[in-house]
Short mmCIF file of C-alpha atoms and ligand atoms in Angstrom, two decimals:
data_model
loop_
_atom_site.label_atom_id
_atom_site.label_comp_id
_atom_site.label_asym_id
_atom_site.label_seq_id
_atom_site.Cartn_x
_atom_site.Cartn_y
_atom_site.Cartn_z
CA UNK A 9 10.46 -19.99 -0.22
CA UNK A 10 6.83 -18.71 0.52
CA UNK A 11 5.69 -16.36 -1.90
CA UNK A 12 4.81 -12.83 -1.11
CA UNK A 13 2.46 -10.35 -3.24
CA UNK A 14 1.58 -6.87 -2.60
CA UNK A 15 0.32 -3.82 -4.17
CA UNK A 16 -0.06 0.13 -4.20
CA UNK A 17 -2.12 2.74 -6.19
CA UNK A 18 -0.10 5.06 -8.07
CA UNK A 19 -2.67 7.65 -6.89
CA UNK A 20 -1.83 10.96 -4.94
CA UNK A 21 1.56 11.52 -3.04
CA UNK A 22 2.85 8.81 -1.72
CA UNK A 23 3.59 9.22 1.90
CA UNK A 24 5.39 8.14 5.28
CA UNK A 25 2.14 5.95 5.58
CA UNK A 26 2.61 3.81 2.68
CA UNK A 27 6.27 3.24 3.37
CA UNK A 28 5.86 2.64 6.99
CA UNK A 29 2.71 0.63 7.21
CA UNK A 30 3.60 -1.29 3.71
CA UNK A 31 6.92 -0.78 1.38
CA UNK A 32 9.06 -0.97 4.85
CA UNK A 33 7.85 -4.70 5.24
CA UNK A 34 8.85 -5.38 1.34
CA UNK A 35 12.32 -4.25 1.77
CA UNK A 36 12.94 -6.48 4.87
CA UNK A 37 11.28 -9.70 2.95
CA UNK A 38 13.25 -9.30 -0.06
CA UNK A 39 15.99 -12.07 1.40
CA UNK A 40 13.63 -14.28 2.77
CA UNK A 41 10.61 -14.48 0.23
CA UNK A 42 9.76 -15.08 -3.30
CA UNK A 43 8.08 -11.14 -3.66
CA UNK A 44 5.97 -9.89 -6.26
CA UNK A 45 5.48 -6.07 -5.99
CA UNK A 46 3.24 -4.20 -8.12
CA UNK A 47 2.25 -0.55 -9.23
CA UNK A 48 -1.28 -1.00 -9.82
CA UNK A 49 -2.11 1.34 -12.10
CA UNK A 50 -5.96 -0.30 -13.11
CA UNK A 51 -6.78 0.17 -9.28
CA UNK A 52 -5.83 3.40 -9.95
CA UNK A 53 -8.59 4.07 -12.78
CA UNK A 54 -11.21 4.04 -10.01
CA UNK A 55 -10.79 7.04 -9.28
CA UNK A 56 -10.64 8.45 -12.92
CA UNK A 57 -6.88 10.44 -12.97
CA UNK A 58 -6.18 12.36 -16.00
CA UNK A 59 -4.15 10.58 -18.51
CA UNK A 60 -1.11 12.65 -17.54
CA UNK A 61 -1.34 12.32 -13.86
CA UNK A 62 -1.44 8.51 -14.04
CA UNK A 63 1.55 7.75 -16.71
CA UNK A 64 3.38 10.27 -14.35
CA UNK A 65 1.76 9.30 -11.07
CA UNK A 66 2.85 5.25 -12.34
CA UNK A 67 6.71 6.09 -13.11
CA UNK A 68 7.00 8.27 -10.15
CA UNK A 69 5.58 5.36 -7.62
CA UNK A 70 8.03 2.57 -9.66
CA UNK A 71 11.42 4.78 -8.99
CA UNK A 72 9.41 5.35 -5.34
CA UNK A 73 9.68 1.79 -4.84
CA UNK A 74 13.61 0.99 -6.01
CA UNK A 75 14.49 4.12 -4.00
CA UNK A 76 13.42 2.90 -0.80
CA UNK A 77 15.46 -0.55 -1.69
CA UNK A 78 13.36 -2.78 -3.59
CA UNK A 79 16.03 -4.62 -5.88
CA UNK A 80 15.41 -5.77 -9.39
CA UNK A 81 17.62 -8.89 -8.64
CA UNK A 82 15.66 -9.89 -5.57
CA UNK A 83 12.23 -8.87 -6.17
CA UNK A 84 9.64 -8.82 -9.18
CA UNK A 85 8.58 -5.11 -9.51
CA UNK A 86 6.01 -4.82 -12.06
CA UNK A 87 2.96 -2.30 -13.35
CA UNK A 88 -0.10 -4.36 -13.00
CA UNK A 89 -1.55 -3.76 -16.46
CA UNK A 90 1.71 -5.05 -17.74
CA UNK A 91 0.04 -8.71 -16.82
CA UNK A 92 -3.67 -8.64 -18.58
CA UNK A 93 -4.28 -12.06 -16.51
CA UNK A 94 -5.27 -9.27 -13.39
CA UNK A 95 -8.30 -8.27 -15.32
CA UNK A 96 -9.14 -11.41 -16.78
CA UNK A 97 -8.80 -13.30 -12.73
CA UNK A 98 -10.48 -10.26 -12.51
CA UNK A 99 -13.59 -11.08 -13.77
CA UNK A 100 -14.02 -14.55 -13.26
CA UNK A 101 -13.78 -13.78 -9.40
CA UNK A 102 -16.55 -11.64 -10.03
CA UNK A 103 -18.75 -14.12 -10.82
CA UNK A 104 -17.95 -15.82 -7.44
CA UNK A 105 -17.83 -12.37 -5.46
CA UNK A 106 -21.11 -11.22 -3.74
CA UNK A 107 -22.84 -7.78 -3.93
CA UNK A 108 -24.07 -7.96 0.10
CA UNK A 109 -19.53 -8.54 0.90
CA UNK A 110 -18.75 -5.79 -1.16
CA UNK A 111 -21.25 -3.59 -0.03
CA UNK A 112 -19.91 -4.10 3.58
CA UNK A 113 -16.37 -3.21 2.37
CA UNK A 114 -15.72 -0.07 4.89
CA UNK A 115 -13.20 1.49 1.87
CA UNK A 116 -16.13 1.60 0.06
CA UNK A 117 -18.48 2.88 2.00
CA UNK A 118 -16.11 5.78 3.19
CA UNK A 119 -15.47 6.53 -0.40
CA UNK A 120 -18.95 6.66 -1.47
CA UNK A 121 -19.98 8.71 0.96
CA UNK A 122 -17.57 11.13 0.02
CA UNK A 123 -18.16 11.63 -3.21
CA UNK A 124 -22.00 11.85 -2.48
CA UNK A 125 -21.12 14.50 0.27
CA UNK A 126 -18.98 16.64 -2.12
CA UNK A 127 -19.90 19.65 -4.03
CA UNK A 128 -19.40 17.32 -7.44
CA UNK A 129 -22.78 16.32 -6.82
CA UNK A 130 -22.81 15.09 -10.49
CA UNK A 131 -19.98 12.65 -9.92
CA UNK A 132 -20.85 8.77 -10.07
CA UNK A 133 -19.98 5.92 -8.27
CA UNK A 134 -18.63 3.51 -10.79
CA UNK A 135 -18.81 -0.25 -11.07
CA UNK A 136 -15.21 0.33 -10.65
CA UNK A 137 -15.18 1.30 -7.40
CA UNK A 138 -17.46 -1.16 -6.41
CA UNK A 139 -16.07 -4.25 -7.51
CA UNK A 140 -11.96 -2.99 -6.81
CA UNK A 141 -11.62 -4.92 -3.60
CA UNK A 142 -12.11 -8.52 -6.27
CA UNK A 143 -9.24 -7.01 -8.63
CA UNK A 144 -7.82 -6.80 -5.51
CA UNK A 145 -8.48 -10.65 -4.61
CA UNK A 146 -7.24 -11.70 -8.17
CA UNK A 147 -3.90 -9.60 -7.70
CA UNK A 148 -3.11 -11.55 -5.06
CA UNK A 149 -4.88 -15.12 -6.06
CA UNK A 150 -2.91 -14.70 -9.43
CA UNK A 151 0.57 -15.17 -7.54
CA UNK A 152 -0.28 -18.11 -5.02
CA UNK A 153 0.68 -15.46 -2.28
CA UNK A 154 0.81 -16.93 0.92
CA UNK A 155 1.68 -13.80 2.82
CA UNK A 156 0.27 -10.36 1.40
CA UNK A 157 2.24 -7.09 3.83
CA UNK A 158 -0.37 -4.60 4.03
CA UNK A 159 -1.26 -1.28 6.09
CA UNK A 160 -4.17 -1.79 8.85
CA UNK A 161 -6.60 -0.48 6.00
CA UNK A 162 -5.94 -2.70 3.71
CA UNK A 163 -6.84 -5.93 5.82
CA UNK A 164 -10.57 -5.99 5.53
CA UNK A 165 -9.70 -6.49 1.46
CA UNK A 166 -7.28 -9.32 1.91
CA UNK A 167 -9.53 -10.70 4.38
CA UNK A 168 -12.51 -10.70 1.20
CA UNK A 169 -9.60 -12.17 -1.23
CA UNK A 170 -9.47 -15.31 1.46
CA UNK A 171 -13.10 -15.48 1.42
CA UNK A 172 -13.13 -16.00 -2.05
CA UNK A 173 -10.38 -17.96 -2.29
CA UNK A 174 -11.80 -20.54 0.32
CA UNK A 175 -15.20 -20.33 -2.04
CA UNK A 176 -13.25 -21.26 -5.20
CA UNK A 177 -12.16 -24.25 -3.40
CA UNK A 178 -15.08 -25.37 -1.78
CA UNK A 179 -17.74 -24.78 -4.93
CA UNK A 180 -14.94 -24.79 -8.42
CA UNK A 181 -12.00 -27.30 -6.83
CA UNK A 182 -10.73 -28.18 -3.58
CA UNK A 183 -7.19 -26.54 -3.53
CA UNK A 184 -7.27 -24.42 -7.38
CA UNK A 185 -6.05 -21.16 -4.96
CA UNK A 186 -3.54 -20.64 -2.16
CA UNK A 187 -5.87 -18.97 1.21
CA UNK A 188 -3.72 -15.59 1.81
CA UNK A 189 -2.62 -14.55 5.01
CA UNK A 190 -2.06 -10.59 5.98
CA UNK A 191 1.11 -9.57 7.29
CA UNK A 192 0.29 -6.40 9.65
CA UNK A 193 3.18 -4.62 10.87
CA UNK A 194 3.17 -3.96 15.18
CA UNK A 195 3.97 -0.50 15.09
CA UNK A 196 3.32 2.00 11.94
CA UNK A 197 0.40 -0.11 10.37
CA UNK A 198 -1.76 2.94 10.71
CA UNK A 199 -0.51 6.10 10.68
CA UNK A 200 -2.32 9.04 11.43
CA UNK A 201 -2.54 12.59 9.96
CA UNK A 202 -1.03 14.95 11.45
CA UNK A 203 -3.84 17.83 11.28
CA UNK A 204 -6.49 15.06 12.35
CA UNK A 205 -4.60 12.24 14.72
CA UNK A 206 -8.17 10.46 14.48
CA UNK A 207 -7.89 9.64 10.95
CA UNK A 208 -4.79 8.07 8.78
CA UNK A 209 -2.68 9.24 6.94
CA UNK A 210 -3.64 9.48 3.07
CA UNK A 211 -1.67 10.15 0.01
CA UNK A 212 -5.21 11.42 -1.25
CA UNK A 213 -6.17 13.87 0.84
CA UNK A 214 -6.33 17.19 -0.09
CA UNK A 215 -4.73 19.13 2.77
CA UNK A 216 -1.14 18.38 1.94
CA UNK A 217 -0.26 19.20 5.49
CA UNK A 218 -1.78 16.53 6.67
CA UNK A 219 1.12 13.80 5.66
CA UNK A 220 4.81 13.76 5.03
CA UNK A 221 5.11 13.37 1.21
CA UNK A 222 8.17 10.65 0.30
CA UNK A 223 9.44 13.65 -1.79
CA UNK A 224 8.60 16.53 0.52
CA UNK A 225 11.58 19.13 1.02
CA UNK A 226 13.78 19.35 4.67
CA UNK A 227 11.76 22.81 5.07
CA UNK A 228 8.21 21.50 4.30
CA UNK A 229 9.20 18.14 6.82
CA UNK A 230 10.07 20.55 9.34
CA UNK A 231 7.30 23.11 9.27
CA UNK A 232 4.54 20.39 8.81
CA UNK A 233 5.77 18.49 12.24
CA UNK A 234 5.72 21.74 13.70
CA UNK A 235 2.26 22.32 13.54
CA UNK A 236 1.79 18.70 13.72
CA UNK A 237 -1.50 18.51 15.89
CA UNK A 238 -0.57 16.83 19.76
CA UNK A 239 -2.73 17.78 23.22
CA UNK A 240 -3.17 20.00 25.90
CA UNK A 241 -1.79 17.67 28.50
CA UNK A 242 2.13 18.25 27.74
CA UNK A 243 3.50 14.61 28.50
CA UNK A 244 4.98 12.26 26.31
CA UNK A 245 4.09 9.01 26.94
CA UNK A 246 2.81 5.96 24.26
CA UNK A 247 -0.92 5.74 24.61
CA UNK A 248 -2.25 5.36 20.94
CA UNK A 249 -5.97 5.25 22.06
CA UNK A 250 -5.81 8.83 24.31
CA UNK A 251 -2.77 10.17 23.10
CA UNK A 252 -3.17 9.51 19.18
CA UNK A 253 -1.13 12.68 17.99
CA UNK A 254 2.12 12.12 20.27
CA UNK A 255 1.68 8.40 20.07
CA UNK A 256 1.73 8.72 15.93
CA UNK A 257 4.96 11.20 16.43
CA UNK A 258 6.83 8.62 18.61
CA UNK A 259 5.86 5.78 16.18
CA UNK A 260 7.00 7.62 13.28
CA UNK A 261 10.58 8.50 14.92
CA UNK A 262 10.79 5.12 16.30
CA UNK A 263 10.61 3.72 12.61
CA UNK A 264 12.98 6.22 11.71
CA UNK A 265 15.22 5.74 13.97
CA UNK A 266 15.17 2.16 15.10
CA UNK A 267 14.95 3.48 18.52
CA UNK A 268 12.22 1.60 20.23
CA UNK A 269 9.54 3.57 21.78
CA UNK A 270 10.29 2.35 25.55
CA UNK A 271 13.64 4.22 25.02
CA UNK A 272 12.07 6.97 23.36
CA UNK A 273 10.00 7.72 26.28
CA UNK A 274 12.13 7.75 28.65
CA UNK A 275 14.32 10.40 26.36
CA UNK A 276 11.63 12.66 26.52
CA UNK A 277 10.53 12.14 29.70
CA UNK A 278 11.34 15.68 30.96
CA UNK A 279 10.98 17.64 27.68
CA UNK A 280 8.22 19.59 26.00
CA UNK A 281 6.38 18.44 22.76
CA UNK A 282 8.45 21.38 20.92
CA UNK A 283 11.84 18.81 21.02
CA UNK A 284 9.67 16.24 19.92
CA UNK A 285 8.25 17.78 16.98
CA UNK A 286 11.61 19.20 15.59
CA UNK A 287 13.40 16.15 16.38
CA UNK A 288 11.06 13.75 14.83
CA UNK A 289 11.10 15.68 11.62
CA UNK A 290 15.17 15.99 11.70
CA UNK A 291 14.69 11.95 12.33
CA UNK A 292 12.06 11.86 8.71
CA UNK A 293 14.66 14.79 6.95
CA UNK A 294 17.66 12.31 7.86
CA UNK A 295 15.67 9.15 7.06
CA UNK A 296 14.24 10.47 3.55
CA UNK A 297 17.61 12.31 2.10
CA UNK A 298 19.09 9.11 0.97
CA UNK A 299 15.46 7.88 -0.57
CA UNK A 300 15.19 11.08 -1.87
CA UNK A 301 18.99 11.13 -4.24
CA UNK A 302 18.18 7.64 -5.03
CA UNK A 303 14.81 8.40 -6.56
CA UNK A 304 15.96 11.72 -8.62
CA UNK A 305 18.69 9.31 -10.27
CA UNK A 306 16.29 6.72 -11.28
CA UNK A 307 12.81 8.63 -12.18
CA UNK A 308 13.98 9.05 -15.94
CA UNK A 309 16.34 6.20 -16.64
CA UNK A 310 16.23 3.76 -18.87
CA UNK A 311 16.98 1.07 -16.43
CA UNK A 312 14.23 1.45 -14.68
CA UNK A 313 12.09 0.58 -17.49
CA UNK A 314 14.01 -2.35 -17.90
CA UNK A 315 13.29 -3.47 -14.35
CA UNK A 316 10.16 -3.40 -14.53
CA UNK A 317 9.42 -5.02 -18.07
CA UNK A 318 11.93 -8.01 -16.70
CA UNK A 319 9.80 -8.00 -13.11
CA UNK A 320 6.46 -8.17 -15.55
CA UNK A 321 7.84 -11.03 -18.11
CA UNK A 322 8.52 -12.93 -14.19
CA UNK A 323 4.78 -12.41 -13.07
CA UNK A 324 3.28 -13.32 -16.70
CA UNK A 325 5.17 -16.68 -16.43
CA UNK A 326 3.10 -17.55 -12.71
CA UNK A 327 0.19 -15.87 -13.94
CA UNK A 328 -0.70 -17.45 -16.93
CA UNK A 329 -0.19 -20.77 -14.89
CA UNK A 330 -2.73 -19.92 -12.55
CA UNK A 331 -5.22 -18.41 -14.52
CA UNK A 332 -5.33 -21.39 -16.79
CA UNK A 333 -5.66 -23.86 -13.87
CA UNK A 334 -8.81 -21.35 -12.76
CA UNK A 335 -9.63 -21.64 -15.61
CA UNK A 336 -9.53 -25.48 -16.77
CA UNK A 337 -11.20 -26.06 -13.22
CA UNK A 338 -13.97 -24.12 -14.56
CA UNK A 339 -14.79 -25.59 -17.48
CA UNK A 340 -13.93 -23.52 -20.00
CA UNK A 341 -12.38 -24.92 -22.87
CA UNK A 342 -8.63 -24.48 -23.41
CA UNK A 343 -7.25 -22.95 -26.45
CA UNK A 344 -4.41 -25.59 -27.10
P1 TYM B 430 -2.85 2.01 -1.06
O1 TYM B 430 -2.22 2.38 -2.35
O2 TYM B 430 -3.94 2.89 -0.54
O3 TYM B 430 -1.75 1.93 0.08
C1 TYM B 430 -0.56 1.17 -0.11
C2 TYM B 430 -0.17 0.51 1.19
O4 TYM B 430 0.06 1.51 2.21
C3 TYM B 430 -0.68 1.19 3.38
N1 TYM B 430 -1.08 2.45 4.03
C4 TYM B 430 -0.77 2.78 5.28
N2 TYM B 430 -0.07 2.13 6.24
C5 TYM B 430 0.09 2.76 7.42
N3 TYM B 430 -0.42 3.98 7.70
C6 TYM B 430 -1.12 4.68 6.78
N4 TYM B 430 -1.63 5.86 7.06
C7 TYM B 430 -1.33 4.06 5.50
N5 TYM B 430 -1.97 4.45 4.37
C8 TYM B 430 -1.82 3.45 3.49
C9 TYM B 430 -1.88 0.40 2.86
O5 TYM B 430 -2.46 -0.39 3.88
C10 TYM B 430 -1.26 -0.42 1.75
O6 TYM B 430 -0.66 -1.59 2.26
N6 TYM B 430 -5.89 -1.66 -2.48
C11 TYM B 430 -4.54 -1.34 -2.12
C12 TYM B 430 -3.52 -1.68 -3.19
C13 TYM B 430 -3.58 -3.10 -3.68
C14 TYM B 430 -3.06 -4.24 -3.00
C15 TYM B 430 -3.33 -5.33 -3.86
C16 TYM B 430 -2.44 -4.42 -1.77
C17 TYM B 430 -4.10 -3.51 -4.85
N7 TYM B 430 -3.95 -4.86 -4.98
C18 TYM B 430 -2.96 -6.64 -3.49
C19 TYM B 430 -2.07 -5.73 -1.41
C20 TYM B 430 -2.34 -6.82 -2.26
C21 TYM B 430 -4.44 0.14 -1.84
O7 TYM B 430 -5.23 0.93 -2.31
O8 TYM B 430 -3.35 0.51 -1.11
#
């Protein structure tokens, strides 16, 4: 079985974004891979959360992710600093990891020019920030992932974690890591916002209208795909590049729905973008209510703990292996 890893920040609200472009994908490879899923809360700390809103932010993404159908039995679910090998792959990819790549990482740029833009004029940019994408690389290195499921945003970083991964093995030892492959979904791998169809959908940003929160209420879904941003042109027709707000609406209810968008399309072909709107959000209300009643039953049980210290004792066991094979191809002297 090839082995699958993948990973999301317990940051913000998640949204229809993440599942679509990303946790969709895990659910379907449960039966078919060997999957390692992880909350990765030290991503997280990049952004500096308050101690409160990451403990709560990390427990609410875990039940997030056995709500939408990741199963203990079939998957490793686990909270990244649960498995100290992250940092210490961490580092050691550092030291192979080039200032002039992670400068040109475009997640980094954006984010760096939006803190320097804000009013928090005073606010940093950490080391943190900077060197995240190489955590990133050693999440996935760690595991001997061959296929890593990711969002369109997310490729430029797994594209870096091959880069290094190809360096290990030409300059430490031909074949120490497995060269990861992204796993891009056709249809929902970018989402867009639904004030601003030219930008994605983010669980960070601060007009919560923007996105359909995993938790958001039938009445909030509803009113937010009303005013969901479209064109003047009044025709409903699949054109991501000119049409970007009725294009991201017909994605999102094809996804929903398991309708595909051909058929869509032709549904609609004599209706307004009012039936569209309301009908895509009854197609997210319908979609979500189940997610929903499965995710207030788990938040606070012990189970779930459970879960997720078994998924971590699963990922220590292949971690450790590969860390100490990095390791003894380095040079540095083993403990035993
Ligand atoms: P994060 O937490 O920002 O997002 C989690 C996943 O959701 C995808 N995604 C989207 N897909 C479609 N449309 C959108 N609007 C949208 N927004 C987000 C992302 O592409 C991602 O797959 N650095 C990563 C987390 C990470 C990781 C890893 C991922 C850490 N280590 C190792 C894979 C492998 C991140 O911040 O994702």
């Amino acid at each position: 079985m090839k082995r699958v890893f993948s990973g999301i920040q317990p940051t913000g609200n998640l949204s229809i974004g993440n599942y679509l472009g990303a946790m969709k994908q895990f659910v379907e490879m449960q039966d078919d891979y060997e999957c390692f899923y992880c909350v990765v809360d030290l991503h997280a700390l990049t952004v500096m959360p308050t101690a409160r809103s990451l403990h709560e932010g990390t427990l609410d993404l875990a039940a997030l992710y056995y709500a939408v159908g990741i199963d203990p039995h079939k998957a490793n679910l686990f909270l990244q600093s649960h498995v100290s090998e992250h940092s210490e792959l961490s580092w050691l990819l550092q030291c192979i990891s080039y200032f002039g790549e992670l400068s040109r990482m475009t997640q980094f740029k954006d984010k760096k020019q939006l803190i320097e833009s804000s009013k928090k004029g005073s606010q940093s940019i950490t080391a943190g920030l900077f060197s995240y994408p190489v955590l990133m690389a050693a999440d996935i290195l760690l595991y001997d992932a061959e296929v890593v499921p990711v969002g369109q945003d997310q490729k430029q970083h797994v594209e870096l974690a091959r880069n290094i991964a190809n360096r290990a093995n030409q300059l430490i030892k031909d074949g120490v890591f497995v060269v990861p492959e992204p796993l891009i979904p056709k249809i929902g791998a970018k989402i867009m916002s639904l004030r601003d169809p030219s930008r994605k959908m983010s669980k960070s940003d601060p007009v919560d209208a923007s996105r359909i929160n995993m938790l958001d209420t039938p009445e909030a879904i509803m009113t937010k795909f009303k005013k969901a941003k479209t064109d003047s042109e009044n025709l409903i027709k699949y054109d991501p590049v000119n049409k970007r707000g009725v294009s991201n609406l017909l994605e999102i209810q094809s996804l929903c729905t398991n309708k595909p968008i051909s058929v869509l399309e032709a549904e609609y072909e004599n209706s307004g973008y009012g039936k569209l709107k309301t009908q895509t959000a009854e197609a997210v209300i319908e979609f979500l209510k189940p997610i929903q009643e499965r995710y207030y039953e788990l938040r606070n049980s012990p189970e779930m703990l459970e879960y997720l210290k078994l998924g971590a004792d699963n990922a220590r066991k292949i971690a450790r292996k590969t860390l100490t094979r990095y390791q003894n191809a380095l040079g540095l002297v083993s403990r035993d």
